[in-house]
Coordinates of C-alpha atoms in Angstrom, one line a residue:
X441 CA 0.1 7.7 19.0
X442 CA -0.3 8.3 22.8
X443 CA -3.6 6.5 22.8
X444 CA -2.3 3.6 20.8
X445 CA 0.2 2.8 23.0
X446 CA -1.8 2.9 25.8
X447 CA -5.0 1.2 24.8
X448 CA -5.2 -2.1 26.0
X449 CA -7.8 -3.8 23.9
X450 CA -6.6 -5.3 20.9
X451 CA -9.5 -4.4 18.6
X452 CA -9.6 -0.4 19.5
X453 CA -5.3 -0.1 19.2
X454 CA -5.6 -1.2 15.5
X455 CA -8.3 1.7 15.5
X456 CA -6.4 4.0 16.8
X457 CA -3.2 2.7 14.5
X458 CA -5.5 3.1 11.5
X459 CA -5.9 6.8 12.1
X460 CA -2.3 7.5 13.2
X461 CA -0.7 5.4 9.6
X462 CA -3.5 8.0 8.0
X463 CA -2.2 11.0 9.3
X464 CA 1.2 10.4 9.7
X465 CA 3.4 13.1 7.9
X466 CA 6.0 14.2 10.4
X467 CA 9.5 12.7 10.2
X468 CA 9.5 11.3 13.6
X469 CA 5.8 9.8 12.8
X470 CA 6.6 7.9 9.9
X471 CA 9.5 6.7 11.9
X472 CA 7.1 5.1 14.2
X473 CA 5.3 3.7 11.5
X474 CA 8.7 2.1 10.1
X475 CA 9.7 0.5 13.1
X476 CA 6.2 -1.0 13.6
X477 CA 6.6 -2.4 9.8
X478 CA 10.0 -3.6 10.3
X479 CA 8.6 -5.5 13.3
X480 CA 11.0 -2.9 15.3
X481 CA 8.2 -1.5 17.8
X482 CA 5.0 -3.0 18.9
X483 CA 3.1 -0.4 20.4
X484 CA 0.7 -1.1 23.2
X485 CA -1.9 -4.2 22.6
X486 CA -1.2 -3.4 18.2
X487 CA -1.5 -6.8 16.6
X488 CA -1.1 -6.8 12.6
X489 CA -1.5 -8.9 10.4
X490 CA -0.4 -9.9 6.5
X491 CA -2.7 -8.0 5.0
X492 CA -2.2 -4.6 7.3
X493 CA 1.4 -4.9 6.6
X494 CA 1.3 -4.8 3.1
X495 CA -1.1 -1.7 3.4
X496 CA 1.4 -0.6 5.5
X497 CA 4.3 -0.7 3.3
X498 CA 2.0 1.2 0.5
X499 CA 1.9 3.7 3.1
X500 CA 5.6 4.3 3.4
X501 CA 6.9 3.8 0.1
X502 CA 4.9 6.8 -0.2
X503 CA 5.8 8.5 2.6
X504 CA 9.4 7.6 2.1
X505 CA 9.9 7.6 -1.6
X506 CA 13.8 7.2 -1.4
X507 CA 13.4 3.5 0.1
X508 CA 10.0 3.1 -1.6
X509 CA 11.7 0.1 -4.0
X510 CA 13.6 -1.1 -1.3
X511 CA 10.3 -1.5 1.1
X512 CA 8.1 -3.5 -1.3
X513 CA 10.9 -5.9 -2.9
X514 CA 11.1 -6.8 1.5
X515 CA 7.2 -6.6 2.0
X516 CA 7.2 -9.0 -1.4
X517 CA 10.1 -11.2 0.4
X518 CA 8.5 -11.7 4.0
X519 CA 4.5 -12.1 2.3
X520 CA 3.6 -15.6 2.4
X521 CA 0.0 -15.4 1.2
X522 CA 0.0 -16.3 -2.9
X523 CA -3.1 -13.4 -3.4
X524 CA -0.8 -10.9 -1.0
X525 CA 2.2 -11.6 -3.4
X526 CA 0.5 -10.7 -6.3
X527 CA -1.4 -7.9 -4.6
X528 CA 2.2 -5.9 -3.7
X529 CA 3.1 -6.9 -7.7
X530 CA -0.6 -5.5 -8.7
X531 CA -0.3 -2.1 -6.5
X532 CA 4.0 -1.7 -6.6
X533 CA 3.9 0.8 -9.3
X534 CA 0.9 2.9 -8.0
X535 CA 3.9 4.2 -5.3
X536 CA 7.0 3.9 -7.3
X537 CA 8.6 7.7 -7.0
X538 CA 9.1 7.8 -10.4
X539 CA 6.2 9.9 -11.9
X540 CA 6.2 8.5 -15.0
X541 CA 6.1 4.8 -13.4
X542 CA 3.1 6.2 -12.2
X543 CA 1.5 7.3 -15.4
X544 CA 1.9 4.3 -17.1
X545 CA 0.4 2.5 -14.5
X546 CA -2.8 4.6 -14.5
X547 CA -2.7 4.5 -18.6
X548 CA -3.1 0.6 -18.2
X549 CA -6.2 0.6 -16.0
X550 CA -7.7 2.0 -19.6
X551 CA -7.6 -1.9 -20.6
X552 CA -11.0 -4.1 -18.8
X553 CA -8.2 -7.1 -18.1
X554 CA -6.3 -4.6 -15.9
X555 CA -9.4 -4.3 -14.1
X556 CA -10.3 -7.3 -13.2
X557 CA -9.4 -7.8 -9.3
X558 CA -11.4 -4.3 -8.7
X559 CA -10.5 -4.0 -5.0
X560 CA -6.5 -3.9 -6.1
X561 CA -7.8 -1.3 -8.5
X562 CA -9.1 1.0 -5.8
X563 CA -6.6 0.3 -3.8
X564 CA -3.8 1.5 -6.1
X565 CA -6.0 4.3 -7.4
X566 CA -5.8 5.5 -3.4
X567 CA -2.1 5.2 -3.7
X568 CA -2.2 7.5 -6.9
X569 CA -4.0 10.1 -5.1
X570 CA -2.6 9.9 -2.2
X571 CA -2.9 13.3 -0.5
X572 CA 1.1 14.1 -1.1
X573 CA 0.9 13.4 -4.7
X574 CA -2.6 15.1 -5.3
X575 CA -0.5 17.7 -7.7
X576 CA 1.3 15.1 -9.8
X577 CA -2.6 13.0 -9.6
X578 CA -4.9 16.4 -10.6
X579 CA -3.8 14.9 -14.4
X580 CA -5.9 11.5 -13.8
X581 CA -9.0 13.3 -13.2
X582 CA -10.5 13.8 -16.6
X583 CA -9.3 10.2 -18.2
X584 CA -10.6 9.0 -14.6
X585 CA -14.3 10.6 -15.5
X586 CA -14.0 9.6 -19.2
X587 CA -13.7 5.9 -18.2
X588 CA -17.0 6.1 -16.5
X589 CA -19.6 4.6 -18.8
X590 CA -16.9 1.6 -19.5
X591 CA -16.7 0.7 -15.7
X592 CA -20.3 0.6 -15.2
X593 CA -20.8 -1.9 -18.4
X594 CA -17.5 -4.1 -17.3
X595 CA -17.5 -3.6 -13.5
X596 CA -19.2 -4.3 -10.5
X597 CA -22.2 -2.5 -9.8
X598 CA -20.5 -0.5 -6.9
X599 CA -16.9 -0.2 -8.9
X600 CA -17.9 3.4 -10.4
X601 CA -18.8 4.5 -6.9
X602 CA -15.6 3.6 -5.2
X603 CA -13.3 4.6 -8.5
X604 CA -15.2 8.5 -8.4
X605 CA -13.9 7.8 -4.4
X606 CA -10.5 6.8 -5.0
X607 CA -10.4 9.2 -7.2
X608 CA -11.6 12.5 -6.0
X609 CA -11.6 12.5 -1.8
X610 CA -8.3 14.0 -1.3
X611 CA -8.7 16.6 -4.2
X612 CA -9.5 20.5 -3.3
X613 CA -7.7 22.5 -6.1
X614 CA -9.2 25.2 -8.5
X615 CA -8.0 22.7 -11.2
X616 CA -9.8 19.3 -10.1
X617 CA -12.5 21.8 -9.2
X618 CA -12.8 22.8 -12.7
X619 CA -12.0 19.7 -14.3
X620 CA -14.8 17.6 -12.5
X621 CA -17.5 20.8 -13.6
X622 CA -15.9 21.1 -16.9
X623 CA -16.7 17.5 -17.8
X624 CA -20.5 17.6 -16.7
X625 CA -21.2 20.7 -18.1
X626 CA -19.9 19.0 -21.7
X627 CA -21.8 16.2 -21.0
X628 CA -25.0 16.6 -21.0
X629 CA -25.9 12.5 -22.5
X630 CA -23.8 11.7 -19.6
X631 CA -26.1 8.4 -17.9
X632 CA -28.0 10.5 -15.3
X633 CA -27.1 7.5 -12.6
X634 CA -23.2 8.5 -13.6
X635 CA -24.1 12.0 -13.3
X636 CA -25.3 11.9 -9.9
X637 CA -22.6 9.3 -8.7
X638 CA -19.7 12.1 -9.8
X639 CA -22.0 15.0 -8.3
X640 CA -21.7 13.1 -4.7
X641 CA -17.8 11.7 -5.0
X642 CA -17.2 15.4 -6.0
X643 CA -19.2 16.8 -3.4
X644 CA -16.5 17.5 -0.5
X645 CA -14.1 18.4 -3.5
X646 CA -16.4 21.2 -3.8
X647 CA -17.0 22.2 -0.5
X648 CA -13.6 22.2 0.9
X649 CA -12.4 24.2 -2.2
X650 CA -14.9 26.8 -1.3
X651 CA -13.8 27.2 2.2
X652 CA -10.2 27.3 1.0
X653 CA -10.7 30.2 -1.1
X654 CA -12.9 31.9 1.8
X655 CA -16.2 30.9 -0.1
X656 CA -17.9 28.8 2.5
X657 CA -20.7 31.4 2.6
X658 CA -21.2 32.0 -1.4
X659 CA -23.9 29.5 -1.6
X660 CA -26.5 32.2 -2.6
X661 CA -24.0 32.8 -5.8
X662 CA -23.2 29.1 -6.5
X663 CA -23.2 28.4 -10.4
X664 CA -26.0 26.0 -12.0
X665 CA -23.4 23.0 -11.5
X666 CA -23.5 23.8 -7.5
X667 CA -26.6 24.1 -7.4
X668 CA -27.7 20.6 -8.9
X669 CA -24.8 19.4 -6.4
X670 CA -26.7 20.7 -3.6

């Protein structure tokens, strides 16, 4: 935050906002990020535009779940960009509070036509798994895998990659752990391209489950699965 304000080039501030809207947590922090949304506070040389504030409001309907309604109905209000306005519509119920808003939401992306403006996708699968709803997100993991093989026949060629992405980079649990090995280990026809794409996504999983549970040094022990990994 100190180095925001005080930076002077206009390029390296929105750097350094990027990194300070991904690690804000504290109270006071995701005040700052409030009053910078709500045009309140312009720190330093920051200059944002549509796009960053509708990112930006994503960040603190989650952040701020008892206003989370009230901040995209205003970020929908003040967008004037037709593809923004239907990008806030798109991604609104990936940070709704409500859990089970939030199911039904990921229970849709089952269906291709829900899937068809793939960066909106990734984006609200981010939102899902955001790192303070990675308990309430663990559940998405296996349906997540399972959808594999469809994404690769109806996506993009990179949309697998950056769903196993979205998907898995802020998970560390025993239970994604073991949900991610469970599902290779039971599927051994799994496309070996698929099979390496989920062995890399799952990769820091891995490792920073390991050092959480004082394992960082139990390579000489790891199970066949770890072993492919590495």
């Amino acid at each position: 935050w100190q180095r925001l304000r005080a930076e002077t080039g206009g390029g390296r501030a929105r750097l350094f906002f990027a990194g300070f809207a991904g690690l804000a947590g504290s109270p006071e922090a995701v005040s700052q990020l409030h009053a910078i949304w709500s045009r309140e506070l312009t720190p330093g040389q920051l200059r944002l535009a549509e796009d960053d504030f509708v990112a930006l409001a994503q960040t603190l309907a989650i952040r701020m779940p008892e206003a989370a309604d009230e901040i995209m109905a205003a970020q929908l209000a003040r967008t004037l960009n037709p593809d923004n306005r239907r990008r806030i519509s798109f991604v609104a119920p990936s940070v709704a509070p409500q859990r089970r808003v939030r199911d039904a939401f990921f229970a849709s992306l089952a269906d291709p036509a829900n899937r068809e403006t793939e960066v909106w996708v990734i984006e609200a699968l981010r939102n899902l798994h955001h790192p303070v709803r990675v308990d309430a997100s663990e559940g998405y993991i296996q349906q997540s895998l399972a959808l594999l093989p469809e994404l690769q026949v109806t996506g993009d060629i990179f949309f697998p990659t950056a769903w196993l992405y979205a998907t898995l980079e802020n998970h560390h649990s025993d239970r994604a752990v073991e949900t991610v090995s469970a599902f290779l280990e039971t599927r051994p026809d799994l496309d070996p391209q698929l099979r390496m794409k989920i062995l890399q996504a799952a990769d820091f999983a891995f490792r920073a489950n390991r050092i959480r549970a004082g394992k960082a040094d139990a390579a000489g022990t790891a199970s066949g699965l770890e072993q492919e990994r590495e």
